[in-house]
Coordinates of C-alpha atoms in Angstrom, one line a residue:
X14 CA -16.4 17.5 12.5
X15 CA -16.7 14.9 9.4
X16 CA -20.1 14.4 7.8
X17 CA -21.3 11.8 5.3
X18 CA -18.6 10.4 3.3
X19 CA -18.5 11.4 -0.6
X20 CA -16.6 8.5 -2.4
X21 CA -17.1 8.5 -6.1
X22 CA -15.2 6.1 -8.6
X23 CA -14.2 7.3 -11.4
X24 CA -13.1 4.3 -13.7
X25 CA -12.2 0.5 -12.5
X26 CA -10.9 -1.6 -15.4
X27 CA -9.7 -5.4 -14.9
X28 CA -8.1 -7.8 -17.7
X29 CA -7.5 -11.3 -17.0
X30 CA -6.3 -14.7 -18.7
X31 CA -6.2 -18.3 -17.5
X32 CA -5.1 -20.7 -19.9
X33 CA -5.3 -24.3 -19.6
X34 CA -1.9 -25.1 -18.7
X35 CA -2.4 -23.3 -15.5
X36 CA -1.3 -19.7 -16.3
X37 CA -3.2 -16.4 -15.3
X38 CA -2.4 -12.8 -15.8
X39 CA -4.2 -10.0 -14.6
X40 CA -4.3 -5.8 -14.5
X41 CA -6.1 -3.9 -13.0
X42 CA -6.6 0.5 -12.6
X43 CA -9.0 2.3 -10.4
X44 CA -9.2 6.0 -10.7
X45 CA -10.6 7.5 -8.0
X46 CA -11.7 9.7 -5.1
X47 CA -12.1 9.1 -1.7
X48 CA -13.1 12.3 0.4
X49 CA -15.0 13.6 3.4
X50 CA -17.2 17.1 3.4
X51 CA -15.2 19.0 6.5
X52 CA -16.3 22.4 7.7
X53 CA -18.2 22.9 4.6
X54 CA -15.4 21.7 2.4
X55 CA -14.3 18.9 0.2
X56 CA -11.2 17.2 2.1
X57 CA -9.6 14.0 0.5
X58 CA -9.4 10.9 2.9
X59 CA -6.2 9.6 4.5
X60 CA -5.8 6.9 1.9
X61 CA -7.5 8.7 -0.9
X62 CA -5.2 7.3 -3.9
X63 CA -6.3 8.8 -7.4
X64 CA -4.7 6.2 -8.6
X65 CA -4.1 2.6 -8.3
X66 CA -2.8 -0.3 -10.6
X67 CA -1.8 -4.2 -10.4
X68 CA -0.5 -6.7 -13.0
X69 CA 0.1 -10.0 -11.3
X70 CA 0.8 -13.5 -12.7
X71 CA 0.5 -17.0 -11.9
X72 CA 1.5 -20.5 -12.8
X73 CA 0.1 -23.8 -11.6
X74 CA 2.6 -27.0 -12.5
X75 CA 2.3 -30.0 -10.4
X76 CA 2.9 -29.8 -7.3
X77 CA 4.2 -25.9 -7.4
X78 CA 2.4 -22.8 -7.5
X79 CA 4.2 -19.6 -8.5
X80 CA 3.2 -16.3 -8.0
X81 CA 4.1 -12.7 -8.7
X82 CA 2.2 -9.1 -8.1
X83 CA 3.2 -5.5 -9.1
X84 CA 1.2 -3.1 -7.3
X85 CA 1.4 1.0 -7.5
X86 CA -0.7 3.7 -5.7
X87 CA -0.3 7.2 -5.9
X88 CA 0.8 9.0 -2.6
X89 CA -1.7 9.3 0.5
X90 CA -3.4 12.2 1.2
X91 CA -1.2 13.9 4.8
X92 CA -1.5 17.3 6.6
X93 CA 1.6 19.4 6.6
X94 CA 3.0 21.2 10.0
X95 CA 4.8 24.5 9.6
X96 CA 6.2 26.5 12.5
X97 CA 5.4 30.6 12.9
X98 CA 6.9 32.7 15.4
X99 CA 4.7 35.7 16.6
X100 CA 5.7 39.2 17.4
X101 CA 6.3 38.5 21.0
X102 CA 9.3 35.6 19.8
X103 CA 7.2 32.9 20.7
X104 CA 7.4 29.7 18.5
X105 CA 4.3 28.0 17.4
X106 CA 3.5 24.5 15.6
X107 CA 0.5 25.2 13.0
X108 CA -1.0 22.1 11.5
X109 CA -1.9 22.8 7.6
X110 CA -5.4 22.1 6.0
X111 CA -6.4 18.8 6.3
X112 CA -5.1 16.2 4.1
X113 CA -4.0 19.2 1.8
X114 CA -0.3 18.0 0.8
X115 CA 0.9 13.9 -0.8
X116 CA 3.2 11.6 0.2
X117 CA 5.3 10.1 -2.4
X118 CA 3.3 6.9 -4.5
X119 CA 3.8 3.3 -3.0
X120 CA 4.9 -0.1 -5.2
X121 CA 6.1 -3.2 -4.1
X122 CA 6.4 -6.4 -6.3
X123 CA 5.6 -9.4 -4.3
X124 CA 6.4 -13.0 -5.3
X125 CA 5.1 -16.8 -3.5
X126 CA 6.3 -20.2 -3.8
X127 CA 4.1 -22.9 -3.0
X128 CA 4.6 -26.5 -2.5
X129 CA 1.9 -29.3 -2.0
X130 CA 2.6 -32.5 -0.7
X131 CA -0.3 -34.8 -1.0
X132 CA -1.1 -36.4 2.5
X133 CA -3.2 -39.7 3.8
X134 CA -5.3 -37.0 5.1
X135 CA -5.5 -33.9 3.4
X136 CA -2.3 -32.2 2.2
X137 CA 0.3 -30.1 3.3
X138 CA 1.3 -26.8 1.5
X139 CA 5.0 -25.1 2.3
X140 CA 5.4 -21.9 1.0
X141 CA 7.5 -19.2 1.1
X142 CA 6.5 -15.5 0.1
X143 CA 8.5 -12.6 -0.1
X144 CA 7.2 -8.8 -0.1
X145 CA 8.4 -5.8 -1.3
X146 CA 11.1 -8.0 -3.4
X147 CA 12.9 -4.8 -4.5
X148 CA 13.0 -3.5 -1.1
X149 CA 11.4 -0.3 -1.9
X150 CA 11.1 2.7 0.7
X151 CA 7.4 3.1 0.0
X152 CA 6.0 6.5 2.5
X153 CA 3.1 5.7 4.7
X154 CA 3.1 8.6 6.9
X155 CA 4.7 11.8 7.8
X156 CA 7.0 12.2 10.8
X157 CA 8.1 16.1 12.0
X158 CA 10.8 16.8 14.3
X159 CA 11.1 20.4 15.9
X160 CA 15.1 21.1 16.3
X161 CA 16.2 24.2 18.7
X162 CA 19.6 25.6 18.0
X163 CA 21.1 28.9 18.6
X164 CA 19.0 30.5 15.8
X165 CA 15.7 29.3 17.2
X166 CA 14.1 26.4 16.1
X167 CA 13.3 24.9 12.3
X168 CA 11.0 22.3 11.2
X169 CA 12.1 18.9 9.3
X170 CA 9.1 16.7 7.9
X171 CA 10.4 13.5 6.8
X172 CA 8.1 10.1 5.2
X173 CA 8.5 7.2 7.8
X174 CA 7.9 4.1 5.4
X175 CA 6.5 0.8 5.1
X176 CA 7.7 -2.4 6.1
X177 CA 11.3 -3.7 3.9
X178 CA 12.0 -6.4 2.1
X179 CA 9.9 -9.2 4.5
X180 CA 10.6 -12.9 3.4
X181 CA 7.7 -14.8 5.2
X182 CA 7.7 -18.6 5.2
X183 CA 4.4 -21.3 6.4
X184 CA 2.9 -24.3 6.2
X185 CA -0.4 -25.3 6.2
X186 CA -2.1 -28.7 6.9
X187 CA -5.7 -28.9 4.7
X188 CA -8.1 -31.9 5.5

């Protein structure tokens, strides 16, 4: 039973250049807290990151556009599972508190291509974009697996992840 949500920033700080030749730069870090009152108690969010940071650039020539991004964010909040047997030999699964453990933190560099081709009507823009360049195993959530063998059973908690390396391509038709 969640009541009203306490979400306090701590610090947000951007820097950011554009020149006229068509270059930009940014950076960006957000500290902060995203949590829920539980039960009396002060339980971070899901996707409570403390921290977060991007640095990104841009370049505009012609007919191109170029892009790149760096993003980081610490690890997720996730509930553990542990497994306790009771006097009588039975074997039980106990969810941990809430949102008490961390995945591991998240970053991806992402980079675009565009292309416009000017049109009678409008223009067309081809691009090509691909994410998690370095193909990364970033953690988004916590898978558990209960094994029986001839000693009983154990536990194993592993960090599914987030998409790989995804090359996307599009066009789009403006008018």
């Amino acid at each position: 039973e969640a009541s009203d949500p306490e979400i306090r920033q701590e610090v947000e700080r951007l820097l950011a250049y554009a020149d006229s030749a068509g270059t930009q730069w940014w950076a960006n870090y957000v500290y902060a807290h995203a949590t829920d009152q539980v039960a009396g108690a002060t339980v971070a969010r899901s996707w409570d990151q403390r921290h977060a940071a991007q640095v990104g650039v841009a370049r505009e020539s012609g007919r191109w556009d170029f892009g790149a991004v760096l993003s980081y964010h610490s690890g997720w909040a996730t509930t553990g599972l542990t497994l306790q047997q009771s006097a009588a030999g039975t074997t039980t699964a106990v969810i941990g508190p809430r949102n008490a453990q961390r995945l591991g933190s998240y970053s991806s560099l992402d980079l675009r291509a565009n292309r416009r081709v000017p049109l009678r009507v409008g223009a067309l823009d081809m691009f090509v974009e691909i994410s998690n360049a370095t193909n990364r195993e970033n953690p988004c959530c916590a898978d558990f697996d209960i094994e029986q063998d001839g000693n009983g059973f154990s536990l194993e908690q592993e960090a599914d992840t987030w998409l790989p390396r995804l090359a996307t391509f599009g066009v789009r038709w403006q008018f």
